[in-house]
Coordinates of C-alpha atoms and ligand atoms in Angstrom, one line a residue:
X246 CA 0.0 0.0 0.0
X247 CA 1.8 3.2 -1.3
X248 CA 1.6 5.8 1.5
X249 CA 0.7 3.8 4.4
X250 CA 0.2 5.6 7.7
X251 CA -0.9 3.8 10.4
X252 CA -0.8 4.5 14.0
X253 CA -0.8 3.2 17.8
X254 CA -3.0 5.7 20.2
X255 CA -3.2 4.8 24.0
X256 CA -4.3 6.4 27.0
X257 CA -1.7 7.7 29.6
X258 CA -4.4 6.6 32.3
X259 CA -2.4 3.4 33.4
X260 CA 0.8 0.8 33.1
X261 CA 1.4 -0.5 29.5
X262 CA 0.9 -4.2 28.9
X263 CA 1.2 -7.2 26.8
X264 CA -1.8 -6.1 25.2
X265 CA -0.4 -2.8 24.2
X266 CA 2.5 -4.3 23.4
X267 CA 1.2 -6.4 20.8
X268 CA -1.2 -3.3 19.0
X269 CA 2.1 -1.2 18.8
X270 CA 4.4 -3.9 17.5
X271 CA 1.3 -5.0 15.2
X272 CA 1.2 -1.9 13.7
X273 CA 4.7 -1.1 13.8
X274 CA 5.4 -4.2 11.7
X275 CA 2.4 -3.4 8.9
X276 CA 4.2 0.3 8.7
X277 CA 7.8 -1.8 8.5
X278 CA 6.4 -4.2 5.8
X279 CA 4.6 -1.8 3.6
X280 CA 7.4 0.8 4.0
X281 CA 4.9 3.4 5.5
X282 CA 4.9 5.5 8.6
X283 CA 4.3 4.5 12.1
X284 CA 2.5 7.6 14.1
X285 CA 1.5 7.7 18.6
X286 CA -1.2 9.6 19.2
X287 CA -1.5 10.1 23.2
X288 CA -5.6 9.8 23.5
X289 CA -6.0 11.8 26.6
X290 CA -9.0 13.2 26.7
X291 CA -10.0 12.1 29.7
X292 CA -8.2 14.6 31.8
X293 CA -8.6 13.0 35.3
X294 CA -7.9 9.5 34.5
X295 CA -4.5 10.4 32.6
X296 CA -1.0 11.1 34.5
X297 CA 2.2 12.3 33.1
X298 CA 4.0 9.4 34.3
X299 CA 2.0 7.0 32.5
X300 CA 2.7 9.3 29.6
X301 CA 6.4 9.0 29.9
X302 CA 6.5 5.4 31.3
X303 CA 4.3 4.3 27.8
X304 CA 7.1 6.0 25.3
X305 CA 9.8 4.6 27.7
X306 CA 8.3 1.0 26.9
X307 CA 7.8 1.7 23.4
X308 CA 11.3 2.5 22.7
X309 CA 12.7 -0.3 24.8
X310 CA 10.3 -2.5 22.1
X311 CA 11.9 -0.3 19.5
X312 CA 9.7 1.8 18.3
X313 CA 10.2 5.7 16.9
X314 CA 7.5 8.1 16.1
X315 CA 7.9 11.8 14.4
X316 CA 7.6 13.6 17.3
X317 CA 5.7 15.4 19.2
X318 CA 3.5 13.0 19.4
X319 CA -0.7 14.1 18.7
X320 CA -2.3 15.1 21.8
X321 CA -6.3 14.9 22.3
X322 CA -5.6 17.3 24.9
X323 CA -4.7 19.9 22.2
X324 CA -7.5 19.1 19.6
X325 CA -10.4 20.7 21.7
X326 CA -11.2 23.2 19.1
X327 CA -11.1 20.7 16.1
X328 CA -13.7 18.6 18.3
X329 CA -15.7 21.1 18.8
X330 CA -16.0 22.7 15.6
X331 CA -16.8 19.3 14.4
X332 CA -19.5 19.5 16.7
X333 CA -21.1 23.0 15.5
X334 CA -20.7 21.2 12.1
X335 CA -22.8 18.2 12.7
X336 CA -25.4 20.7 14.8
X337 CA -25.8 22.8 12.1
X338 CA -26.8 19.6 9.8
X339 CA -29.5 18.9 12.2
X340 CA -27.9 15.7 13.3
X341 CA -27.7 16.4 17.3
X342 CA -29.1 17.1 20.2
X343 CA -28.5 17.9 23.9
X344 CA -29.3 15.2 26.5
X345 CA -29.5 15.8 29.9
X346 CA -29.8 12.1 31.3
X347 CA -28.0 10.2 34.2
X348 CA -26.9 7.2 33.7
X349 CA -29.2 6.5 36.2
X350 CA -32.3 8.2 34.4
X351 CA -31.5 5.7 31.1
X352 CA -31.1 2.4 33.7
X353 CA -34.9 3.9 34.5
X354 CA -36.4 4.6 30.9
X355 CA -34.7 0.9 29.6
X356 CA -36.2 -1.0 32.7
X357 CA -39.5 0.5 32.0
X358 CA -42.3 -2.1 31.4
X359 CA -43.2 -1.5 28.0
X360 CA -39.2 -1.1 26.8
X361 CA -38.5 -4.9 26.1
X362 CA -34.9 -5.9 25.6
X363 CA -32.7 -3.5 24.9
X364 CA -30.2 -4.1 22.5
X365 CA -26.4 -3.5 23.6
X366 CA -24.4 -1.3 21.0
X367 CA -20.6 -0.5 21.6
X368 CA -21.3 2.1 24.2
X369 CA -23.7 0.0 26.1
X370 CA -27.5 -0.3 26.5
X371 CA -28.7 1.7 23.0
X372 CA -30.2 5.2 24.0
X373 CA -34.0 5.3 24.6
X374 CA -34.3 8.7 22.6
X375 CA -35.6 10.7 25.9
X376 CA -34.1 13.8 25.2
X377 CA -34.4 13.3 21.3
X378 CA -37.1 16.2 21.0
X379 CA -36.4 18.1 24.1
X380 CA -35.2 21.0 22.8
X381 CA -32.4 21.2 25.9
X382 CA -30.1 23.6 25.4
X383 CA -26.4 22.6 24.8
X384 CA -24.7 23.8 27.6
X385 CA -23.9 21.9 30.4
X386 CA -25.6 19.1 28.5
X387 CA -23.9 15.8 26.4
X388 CA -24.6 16.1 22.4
X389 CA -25.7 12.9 21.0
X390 CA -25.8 11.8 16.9
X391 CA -29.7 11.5 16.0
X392 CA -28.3 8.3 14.4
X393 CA -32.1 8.6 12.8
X394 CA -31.4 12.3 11.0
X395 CA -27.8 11.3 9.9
X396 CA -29.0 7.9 8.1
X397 CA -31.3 10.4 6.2
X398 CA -28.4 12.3 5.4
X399 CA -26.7 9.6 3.7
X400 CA -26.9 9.0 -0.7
X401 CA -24.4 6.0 -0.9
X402 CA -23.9 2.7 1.5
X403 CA -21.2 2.7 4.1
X404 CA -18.1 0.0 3.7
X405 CA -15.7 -1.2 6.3
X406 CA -12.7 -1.9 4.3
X407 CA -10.9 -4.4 6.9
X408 CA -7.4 -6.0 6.1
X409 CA -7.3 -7.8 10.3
X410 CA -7.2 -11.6 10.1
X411 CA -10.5 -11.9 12.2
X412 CA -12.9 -10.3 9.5
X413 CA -10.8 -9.4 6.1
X414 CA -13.0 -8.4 3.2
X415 CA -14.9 -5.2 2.4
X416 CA -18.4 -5.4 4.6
X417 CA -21.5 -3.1 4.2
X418 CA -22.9 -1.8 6.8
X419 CA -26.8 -2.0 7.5
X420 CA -28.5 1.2 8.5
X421 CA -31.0 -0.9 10.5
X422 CA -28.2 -2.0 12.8
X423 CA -26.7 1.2 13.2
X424 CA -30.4 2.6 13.9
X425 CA -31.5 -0.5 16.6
X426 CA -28.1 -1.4 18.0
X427 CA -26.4 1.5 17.8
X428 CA -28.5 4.4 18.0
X429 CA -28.1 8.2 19.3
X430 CA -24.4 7.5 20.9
X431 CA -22.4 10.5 22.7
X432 CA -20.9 12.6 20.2
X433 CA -19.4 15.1 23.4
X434 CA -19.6 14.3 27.1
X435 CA -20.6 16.6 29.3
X436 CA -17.2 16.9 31.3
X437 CA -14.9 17.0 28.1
X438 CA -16.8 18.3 25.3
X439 CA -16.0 15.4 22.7
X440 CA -16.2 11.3 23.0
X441 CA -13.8 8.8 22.0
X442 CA -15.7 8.3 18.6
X443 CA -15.9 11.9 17.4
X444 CA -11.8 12.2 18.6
X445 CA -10.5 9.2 16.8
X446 CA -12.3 9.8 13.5
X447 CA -10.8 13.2 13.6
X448 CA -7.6 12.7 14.5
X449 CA -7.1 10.0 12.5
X450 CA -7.7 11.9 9.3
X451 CA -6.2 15.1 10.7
X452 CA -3.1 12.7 11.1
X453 CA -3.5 11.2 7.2
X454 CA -3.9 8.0 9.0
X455 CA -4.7 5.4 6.3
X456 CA -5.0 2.0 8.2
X457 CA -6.2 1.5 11.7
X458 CA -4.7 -0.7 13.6
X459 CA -6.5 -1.6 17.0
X460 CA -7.4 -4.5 18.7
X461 CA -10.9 -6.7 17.7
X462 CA -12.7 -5.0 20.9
X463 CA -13.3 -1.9 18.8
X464 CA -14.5 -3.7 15.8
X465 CA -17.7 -3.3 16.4
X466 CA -17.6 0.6 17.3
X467 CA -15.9 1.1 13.9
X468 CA -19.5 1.6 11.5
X469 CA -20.1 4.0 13.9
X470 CA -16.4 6.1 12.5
X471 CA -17.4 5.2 9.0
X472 CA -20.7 7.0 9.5
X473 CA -19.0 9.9 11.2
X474 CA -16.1 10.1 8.2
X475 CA -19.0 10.2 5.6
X476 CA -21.0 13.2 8.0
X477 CA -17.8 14.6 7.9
X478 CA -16.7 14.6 4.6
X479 CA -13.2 12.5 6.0
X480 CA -11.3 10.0 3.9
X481 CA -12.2 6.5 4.9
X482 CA -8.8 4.6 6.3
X483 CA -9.0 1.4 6.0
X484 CA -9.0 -1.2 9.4
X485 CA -6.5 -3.5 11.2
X486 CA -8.5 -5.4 14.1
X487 CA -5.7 -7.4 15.4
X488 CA -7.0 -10.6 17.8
X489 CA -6.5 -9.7 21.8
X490 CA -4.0 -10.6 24.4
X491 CA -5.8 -12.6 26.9
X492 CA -4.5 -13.6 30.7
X493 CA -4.5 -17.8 31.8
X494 CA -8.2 -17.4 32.1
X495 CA -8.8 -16.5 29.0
X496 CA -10.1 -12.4 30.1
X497 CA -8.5 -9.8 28.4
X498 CA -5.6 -8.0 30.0
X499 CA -7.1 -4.5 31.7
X500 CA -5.6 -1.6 32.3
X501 CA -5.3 -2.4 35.4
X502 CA -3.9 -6.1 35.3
X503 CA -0.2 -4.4 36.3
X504 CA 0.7 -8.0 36.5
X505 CA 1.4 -7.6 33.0
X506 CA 2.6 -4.2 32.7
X507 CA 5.7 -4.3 30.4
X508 CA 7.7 -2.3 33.0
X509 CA 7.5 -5.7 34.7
X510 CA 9.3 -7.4 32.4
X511 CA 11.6 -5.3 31.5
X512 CA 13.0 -5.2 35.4
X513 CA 12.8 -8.7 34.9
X514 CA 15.3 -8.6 32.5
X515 CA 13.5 -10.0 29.3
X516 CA 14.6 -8.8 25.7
X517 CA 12.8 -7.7 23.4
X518 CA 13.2 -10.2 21.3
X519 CA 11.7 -12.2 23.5
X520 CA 8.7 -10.4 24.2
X521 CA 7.7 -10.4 20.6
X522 CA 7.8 -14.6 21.0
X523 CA 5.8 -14.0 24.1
X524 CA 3.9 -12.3 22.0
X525 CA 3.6 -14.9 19.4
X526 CA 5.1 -12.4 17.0
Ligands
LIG774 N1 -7.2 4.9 23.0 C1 -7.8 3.6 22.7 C2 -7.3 2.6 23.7 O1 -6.4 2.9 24.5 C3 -7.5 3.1 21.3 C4 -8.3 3.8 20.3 C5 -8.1 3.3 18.9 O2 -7.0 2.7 18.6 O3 -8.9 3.7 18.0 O4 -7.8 1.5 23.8

C-alpha cells in the first residue's frame, strides 16, 4: 500500500501491557512491511484518568520494544477546538441534540415495562431517545448523533474496508443495525466536550492516517467512525483489528492487570526479542 500511515494511540491513564505491546508492535510491523509510517497519538482526553507518568512510562516501553514516532507526538488534549468545531458542524446539519440524562435516568427509561430488551451497541444499552425532542439547550448538557437524522443524510452505502485476520473483506454496513443497536451514541460528554468516537475519526484523518490498527474489541464501534467520516466529509482509512492478548483465564488483559505491565518485564530482565515470542510475534 503506497503511502501507508498507520498509528498506535493509548491512554496515559495506566501501566502499558502485553496487550499494548502487541497493538504497537502489530502496527509497527504493517508500517515496516509496507514501508509506510508509524504515528503515537497520546488519547487523553479524559483529563482526570491520565498522568504524566504513565505518559512517559508508555514512550519509555515503546522505545525499549523499539519503536520511533515523528515527534511530538498528537495530543487529544490539544485538539479541543477541532472537536468542537466538528461538533457545530454536525449541529448545524441537524444531526444532534442535547441530553440531559444520568446514567441513572436511562437504567430507568430501559427497565420500563413497556421497553422490552434492549439491545447493547458498543457504548452499552442503546439510548432510549428521551431527550431526542427536548429542545435542551447545549450547555452543560452531552450532544448525541440522531443516528435517525444522519442515516437520512446519507446517498451512498457505508463500507468497512478491513485487512485484520478476524474479519478481512470489504463489509457493508446495514443502516437498520446502526439505527437499533447502535442508536443516538455520545458525540461530546458533558465533562470534556467530545467522545472517543468523534476524537478518533478526527484525528485519525487530521493525522493522514490510512489503516487502523487496533485490537478486535473496537470492531464493532468502527460503523459508527465510517458513519461519522461520511457526516464529515473524511477519507475513509482502512481497518487492522488485530486478535487480543488474553490472561490464563482467557479475560482480556485491563488496564489495570499491572501484572502484565511491560515495566514488569523489562525489570525482569526480558529482551525484546523475547517479548515479541511472548507475543507470538
Ligand atoms: N485509546 C484507545 C485505547 O487505549 C485506542 C483507540 C483506537 O485505537 O482507536 O484502547
Amino acid at each position: 500500500m503506497a503511502g501507508l500511515i498507520t498509528r498506535f494511540a493509548p491512554s496515559p491513564t495506566g501501566p502499558l501491557h502485553l496487550g499494548h505491546a502487541f497493538s504497537a508492535l502489530t502496527a509497527w510491523d504493517i508500517a515496516r512491511a509496507e514501508g509506510g509510517e508509524f504515528l503515537l497519538r497520546i488519547e487523553d482526553i479524559d483529563q482526570p484518568r491520565c498522568r504524566p507518568e504513565y505518559e512517559t512510562g508508555l514512550k519509555d516501553d515503546l522505545q525499549w520494544l523499539g519503536l520511533s514516532w515523528p515527534e511530538p507526538a498528537m495530543r487529544q488534549s490539544n485538539r479541543l477546538p477541532a472537536y468542537q468545531a466538528a461538533l457545530e458542524r454536525l449541529t448545524a446539519m441537524g444531526q444532534t441534540y442535547a441530553c440531559t440524562c444520568t446514567r441513572a435516568d436511562i437504567r430507568a427509561a430501559l427497565s420500563a415495562p413497556q421497553e422490552g430488551a434492549t439491545p447493547i451497541g458498543p457504548d452499552g444499552p442503546v439510548y432510549p431517545g428521551t431527550c431526542r425532542h427536548a429542545g435542551h439547550p447545549s450547555r452543560g448538557a452531552a450532544i448525541r448523533l440522531n443516528m435517525a437524522a444522519a442515516l437520512a443524510h446519507l446517498t451512498a452505502p457505508l463500507v468497512i474496508t478491513e485487512t485484520g485476520p478476524l474479519h478481512p473483506g470489504r463489509h457493508s454496513i446495514d443502516p437498520d443495525h446502526l439505527l437499533t443497536h447502535v442508536g443516538d451514541i455520545v458525540l461530546a460528554r458533558r465533562d470534556i466536550g467530545t467522545s472517543y468516537h468523534l476524537a478518533v475519526v478526527l484525528d485519525d484523518a487530521a493525522q493522514g492516517v490510512t489503516l487502523v490498527t487496533r485490537g478486535a474489541d473496537l470492531y464493532e464501534a468502527t460503523p459508527i467512525h465510517i458513519l461519522l467520516q461520511r457526516l464529515l466529509d473524511l477519507h475513509h482509512p482502512a481497518y487492522h483489528h488485530h486478535r487480543l492478548i488474553r490472561d490464563d483465564t482467557g479475560k482480556r488483559l485491563a488496564k489495570r492487570d499491572d501484572a502484565r505491565a511491560l515495566s514488569k518485564y523489562r525489570a525482569e530482565g526480558l529482551s525484546p526479542a523475547a517479548m515479541r515470542r511472548l507475543l507470538g510475534l
